[in-house]
Short mmCIF file of C-alpha atoms in Angstrom, two decimals:
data_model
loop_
_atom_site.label_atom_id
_atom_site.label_comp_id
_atom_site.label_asym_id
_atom_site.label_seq_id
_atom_site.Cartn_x
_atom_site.Cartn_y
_atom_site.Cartn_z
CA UNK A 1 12.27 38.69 -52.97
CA UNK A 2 15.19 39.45 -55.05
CA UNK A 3 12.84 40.36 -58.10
CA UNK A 4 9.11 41.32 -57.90
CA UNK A 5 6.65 38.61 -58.57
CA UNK A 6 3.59 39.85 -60.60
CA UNK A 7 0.77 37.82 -58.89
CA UNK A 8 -2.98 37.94 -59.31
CA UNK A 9 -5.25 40.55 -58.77
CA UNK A 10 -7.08 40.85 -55.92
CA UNK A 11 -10.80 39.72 -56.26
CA UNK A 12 -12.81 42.38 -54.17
CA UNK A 13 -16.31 41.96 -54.40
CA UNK A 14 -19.61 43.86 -53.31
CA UNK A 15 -22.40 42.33 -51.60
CA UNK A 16 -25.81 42.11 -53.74
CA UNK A 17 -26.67 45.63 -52.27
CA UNK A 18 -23.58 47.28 -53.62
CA UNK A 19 -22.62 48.90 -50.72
CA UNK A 20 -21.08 45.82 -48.87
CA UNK A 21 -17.82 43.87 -50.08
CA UNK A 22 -17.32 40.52 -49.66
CA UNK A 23 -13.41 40.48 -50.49
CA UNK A 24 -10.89 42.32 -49.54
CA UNK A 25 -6.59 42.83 -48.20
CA UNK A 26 -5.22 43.30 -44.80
CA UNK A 27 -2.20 42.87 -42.03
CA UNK A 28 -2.32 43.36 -38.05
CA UNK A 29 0.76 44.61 -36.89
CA UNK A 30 4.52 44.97 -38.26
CA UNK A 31 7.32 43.96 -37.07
CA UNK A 32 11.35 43.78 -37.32
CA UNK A 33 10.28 42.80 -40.60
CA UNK A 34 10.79 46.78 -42.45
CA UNK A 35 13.55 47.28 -40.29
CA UNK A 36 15.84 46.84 -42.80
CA UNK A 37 14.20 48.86 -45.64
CA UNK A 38 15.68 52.08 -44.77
CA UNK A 39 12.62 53.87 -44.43
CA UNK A 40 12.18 57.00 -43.02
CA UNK A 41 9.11 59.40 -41.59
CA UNK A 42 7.48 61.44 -43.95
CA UNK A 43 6.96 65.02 -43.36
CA UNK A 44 4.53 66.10 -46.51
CA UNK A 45 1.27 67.67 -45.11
CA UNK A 46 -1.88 65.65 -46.09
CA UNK A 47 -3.73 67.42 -48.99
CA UNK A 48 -7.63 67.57 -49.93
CA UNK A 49 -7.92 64.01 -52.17
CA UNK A 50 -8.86 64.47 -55.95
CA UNK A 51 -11.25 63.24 -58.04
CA UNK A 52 -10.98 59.55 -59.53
CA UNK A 53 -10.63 61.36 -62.78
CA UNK A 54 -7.59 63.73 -61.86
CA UNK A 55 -4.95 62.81 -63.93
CA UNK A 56 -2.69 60.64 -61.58
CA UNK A 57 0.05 62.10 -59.75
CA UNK A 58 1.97 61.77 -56.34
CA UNK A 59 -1.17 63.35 -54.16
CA UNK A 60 -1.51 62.44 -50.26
CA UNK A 61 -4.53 61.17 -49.61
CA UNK A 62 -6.78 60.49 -45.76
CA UNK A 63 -6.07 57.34 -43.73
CA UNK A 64 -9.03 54.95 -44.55
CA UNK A 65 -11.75 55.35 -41.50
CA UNK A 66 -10.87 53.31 -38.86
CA UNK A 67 -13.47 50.04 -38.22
CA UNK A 68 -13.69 47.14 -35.87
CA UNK A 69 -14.61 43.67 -36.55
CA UNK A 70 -18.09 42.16 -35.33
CA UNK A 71 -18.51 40.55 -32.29
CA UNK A 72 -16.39 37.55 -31.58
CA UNK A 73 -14.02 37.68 -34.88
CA UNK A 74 -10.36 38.61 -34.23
CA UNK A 75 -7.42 39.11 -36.72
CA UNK A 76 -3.52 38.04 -36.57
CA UNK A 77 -1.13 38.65 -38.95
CA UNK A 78 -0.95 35.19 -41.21
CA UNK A 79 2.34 33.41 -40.39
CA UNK A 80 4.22 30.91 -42.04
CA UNK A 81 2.58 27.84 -40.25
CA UNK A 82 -0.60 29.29 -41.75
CA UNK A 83 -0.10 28.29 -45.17
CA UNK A 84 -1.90 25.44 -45.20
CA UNK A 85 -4.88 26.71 -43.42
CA UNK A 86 -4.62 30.14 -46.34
CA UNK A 87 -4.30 27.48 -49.64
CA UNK A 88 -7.33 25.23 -48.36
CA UNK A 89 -9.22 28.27 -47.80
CA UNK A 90 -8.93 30.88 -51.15
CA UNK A 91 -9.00 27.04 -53.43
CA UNK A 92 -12.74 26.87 -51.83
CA UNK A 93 -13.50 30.66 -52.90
CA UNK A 94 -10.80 33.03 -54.72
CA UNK A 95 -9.42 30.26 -56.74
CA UNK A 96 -12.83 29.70 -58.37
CA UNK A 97 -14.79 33.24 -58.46
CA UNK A 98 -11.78 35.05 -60.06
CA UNK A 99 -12.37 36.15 -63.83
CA UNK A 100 -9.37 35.10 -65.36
CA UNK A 101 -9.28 32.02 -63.88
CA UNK A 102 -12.86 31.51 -64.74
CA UNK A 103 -12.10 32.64 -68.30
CA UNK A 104 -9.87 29.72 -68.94
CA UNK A 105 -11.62 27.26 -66.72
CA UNK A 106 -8.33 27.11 -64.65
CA UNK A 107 -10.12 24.96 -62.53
CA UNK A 108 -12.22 22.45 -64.48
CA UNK A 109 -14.21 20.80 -61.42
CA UNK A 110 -14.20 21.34 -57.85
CA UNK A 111 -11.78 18.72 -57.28
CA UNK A 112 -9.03 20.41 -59.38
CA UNK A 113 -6.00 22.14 -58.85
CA UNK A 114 -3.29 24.56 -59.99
CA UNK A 115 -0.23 24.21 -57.94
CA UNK A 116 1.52 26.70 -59.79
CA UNK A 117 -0.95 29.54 -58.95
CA UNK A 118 -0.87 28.16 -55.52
CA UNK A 119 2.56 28.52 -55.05
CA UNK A 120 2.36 31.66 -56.90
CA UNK A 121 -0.16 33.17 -54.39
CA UNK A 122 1.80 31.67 -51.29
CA UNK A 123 5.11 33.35 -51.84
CA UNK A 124 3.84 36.63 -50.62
CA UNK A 125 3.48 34.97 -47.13
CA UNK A 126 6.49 35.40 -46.14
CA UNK A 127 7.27 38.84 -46.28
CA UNK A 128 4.98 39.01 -43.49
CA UNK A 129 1.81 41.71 -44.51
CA UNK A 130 -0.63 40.05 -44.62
CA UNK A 131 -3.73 39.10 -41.93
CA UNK A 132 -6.33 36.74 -41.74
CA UNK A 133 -9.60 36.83 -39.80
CA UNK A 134 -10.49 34.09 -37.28
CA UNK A 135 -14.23 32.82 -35.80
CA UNK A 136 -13.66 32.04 -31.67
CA UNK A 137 -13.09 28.45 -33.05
CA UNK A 138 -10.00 29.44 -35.12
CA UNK A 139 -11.76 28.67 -38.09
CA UNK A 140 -10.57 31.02 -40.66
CA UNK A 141 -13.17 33.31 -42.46
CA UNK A 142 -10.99 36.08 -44.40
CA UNK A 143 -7.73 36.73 -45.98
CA UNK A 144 -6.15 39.20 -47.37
CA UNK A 145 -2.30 39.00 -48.89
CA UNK A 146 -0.05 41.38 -49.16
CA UNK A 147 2.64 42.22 -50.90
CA UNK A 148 6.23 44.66 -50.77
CA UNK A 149 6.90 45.93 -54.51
CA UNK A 150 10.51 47.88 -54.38
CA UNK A 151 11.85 49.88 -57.02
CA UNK A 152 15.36 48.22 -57.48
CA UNK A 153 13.33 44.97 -58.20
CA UNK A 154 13.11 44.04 -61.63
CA UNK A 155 9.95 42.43 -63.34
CA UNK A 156 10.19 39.09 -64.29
CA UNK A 157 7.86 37.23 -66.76
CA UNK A 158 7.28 34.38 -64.80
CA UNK A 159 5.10 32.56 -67.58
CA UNK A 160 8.79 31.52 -69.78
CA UNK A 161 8.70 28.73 -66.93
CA UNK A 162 5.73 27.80 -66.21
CA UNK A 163 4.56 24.57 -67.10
CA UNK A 164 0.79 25.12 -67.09
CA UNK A 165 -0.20 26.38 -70.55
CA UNK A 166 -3.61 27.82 -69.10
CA UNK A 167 -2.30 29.72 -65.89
CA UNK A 168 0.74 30.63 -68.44
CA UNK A 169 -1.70 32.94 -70.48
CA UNK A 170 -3.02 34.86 -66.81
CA UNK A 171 1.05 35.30 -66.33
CA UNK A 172 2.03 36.73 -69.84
CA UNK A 173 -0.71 38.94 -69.17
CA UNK A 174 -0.32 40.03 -65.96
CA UNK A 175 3.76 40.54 -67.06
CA UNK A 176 2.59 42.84 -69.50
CA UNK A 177 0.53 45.29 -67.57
CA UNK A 178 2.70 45.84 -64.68
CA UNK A 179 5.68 46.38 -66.91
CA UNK A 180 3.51 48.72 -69.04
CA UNK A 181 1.82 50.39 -66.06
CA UNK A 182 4.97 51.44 -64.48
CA UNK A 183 3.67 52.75 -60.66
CA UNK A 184 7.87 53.67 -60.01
CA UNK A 185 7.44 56.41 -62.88
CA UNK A 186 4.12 57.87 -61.22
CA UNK A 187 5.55 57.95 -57.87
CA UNK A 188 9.12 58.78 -59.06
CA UNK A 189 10.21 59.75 -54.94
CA UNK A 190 8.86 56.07 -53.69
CA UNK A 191 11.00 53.37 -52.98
CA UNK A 192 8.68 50.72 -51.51
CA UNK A 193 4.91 50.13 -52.78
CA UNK A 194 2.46 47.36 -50.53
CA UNK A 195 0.52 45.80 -53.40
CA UNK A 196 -2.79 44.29 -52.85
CA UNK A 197 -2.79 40.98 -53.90
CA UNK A 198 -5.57 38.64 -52.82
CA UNK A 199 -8.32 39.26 -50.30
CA UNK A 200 -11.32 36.52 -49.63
CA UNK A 201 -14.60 36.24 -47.44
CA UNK A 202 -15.89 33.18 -46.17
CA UNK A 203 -19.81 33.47 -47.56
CA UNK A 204 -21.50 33.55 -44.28
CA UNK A 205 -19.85 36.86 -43.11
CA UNK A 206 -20.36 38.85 -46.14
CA UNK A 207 -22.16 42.03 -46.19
CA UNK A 208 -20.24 42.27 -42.34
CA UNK A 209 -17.94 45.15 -43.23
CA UNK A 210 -15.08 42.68 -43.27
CA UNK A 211 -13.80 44.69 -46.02
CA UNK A 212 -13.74 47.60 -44.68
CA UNK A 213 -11.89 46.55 -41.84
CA UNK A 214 -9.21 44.44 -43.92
CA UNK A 215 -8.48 47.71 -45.75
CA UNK A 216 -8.09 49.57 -43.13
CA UNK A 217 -5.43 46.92 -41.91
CA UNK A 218 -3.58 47.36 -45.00
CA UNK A 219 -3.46 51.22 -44.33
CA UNK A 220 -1.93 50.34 -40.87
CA UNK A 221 0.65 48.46 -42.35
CA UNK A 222 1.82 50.54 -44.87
CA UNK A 223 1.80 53.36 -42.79
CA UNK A 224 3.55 51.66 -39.94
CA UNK A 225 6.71 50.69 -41.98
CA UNK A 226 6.17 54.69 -43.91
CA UNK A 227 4.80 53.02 -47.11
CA UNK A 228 3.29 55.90 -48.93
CA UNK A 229 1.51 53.91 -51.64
CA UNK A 230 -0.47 51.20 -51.74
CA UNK A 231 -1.11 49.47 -55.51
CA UNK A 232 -3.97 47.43 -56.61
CA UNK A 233 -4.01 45.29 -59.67
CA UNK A 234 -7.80 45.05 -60.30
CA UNK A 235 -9.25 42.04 -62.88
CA UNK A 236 -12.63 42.41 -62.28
CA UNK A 237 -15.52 45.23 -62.09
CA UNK A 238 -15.75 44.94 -58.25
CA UNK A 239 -12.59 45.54 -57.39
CA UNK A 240 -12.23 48.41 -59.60
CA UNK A 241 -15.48 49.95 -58.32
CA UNK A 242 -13.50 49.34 -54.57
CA UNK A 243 -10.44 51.46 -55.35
CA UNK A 244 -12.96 54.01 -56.65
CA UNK A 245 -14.66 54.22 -53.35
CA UNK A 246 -11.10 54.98 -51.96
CA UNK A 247 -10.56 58.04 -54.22
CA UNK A 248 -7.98 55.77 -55.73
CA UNK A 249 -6.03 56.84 -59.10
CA UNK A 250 -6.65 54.62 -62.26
CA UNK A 251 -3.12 55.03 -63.66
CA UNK A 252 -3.43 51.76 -66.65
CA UNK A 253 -6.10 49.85 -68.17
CA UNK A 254 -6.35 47.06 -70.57
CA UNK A 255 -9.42 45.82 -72.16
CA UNK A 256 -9.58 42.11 -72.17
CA UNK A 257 -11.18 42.44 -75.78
CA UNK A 258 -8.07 44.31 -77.26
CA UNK A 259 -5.42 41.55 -75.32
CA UNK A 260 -4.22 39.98 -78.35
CA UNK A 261 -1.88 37.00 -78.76
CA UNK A 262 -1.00 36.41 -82.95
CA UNK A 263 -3.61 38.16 -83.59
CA UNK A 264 -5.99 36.04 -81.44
CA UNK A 265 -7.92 37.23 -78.17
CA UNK A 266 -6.95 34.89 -75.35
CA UNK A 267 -9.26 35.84 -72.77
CA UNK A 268 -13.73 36.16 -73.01
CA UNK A 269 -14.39 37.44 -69.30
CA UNK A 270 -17.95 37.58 -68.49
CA UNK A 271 -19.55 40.73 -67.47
CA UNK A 272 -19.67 42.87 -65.92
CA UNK A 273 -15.84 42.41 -66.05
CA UNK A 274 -13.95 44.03 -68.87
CA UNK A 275 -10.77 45.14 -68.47
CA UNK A 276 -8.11 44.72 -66.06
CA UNK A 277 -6.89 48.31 -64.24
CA UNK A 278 -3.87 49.39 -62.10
CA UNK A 279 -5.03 51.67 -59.34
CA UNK A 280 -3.16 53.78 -56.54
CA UNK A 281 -3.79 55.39 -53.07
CA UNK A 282 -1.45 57.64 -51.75
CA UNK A 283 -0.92 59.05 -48.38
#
């Protein structure tokens, strides 16, 4: 992309239990795609990873632990001809169970549709990160999306043309905190960021450690093509508590009670979801 799309957060979830997610990110394998980024090995030592509360700053972090996928599940990176497949799947689960869009009632019945947040979330696609997790039937059962984030992109507020006055408020919002959060002026030395974009779980194989392994994935990626820093836009409380399990770095929050349009607050999340929160991990 010529300029940086802000998209949706990601929608990570935990499992009843707390200790199992049910949504997630991911990739398989890179190719010729990063070839032309101009990226080059990186010869900084890993250091010991601070506390969530450390003030943020460019610190190397571990690789996530490596995992492997149950019994007779396999991943591939998602491909163009999988678009289809992707869209039917997140408009039966993400779509619906994200707090924004629930906030707004995006989606008034299950028979409804946004088609600019699908072609929103689809444009990410393409650049060729992202992974999706398959039964022995092909039947899909996760997806994560991925996303490249360069610093010579601009930012673009993407709600001055969109037509949908409801998924125009989630856009004007999510213009302003990744123009205000600013992850180029944390990581001044970083060219390239993989953001985290959108990462579902097919019910039946929750509590699986799908998660797990779809992050770990996304750490494969990025550190295939030497992407130092992976970027999560978090709108709800479980993917926040997520990026804290990583040792992640909160670097920008904004409480959905103080988001203010003329005076007016546009969006009443339910708990336990309060605020949406940039986070970091650094290798």
């Amino acid at each position: 992309m010529a300029v940086h799309q802000v998209c949706p957060a990601i929608n990570l979830k935990t499992h009843e239990d707390g200790n199992s997610f049910l949504s997630y990110t991911i990739g398989d394998s890179i190719g010729a795609k990063f070839s032309n980024l101009s990226l080059h090995p990186s010869s900084k030592v890993m250091s010991t990873p601070p506390a969530v509360s450390t003030p943020a700053s460019p610190t190397q972090r571990s690789v996530i632990t490596p995992c492997t996928l149950p019994e007779g599940l396999t991943s591939r990176m998602i491909l163009p001809s999988d678009a289809e497949k992707v869209l039917v799947f997140l408009r039966k689960r993400f779509f619906r169970d994200e707090p924004l869009n629930m906030a707004i009632q995006l989606l008034e019945d299950e028979n409804d549709t946004c088609k600019e947040l699908e072609e929103y979330c689809m444009k990410s696609i393409d650049e060729g990160v992202s992974t999706m997790i398959v039964d022995q039937d092909d039947n899909l059962v996760a997806v994560g999306l991925n996303g490249l984030n360069r610093k010579e992109d601009q930012v673009e507020d993407c709600s001055e043309s969109c037509e949908n006055p409801k998924f125009k408020k989630i856009l004007k919002l999510l213009y302003k905190v990744n123009n205000e959060s600013d992850i180029f002026g944390y990581c001044p030395d970083i060219d390239v960021v993989m953001d985290m974009k959108i990462i579902s779980v097919d019910e039946a194989y929750r509590g699986k450690g799908l998660a797990h392994y779809l992050l770990y994935k996304t750490n494969e990626i990025a550190r295939a093509a030497n992407i130092r820093v992976i970027r999560c836009e978090c709108s709800s409380a479980f993917s926040a508590k997520v990026m804290q399990k990583l040792d992640s770095t909160k670097i920008y929050t904004l409480k959905y009670e103080d988001y203010k349009v003329d005076g007016e607050k546009v969006f009443t999340v339910d708990p336990p979801h309060t605020e949406v929160g940039i986070y970091y991990y650094r290798y």
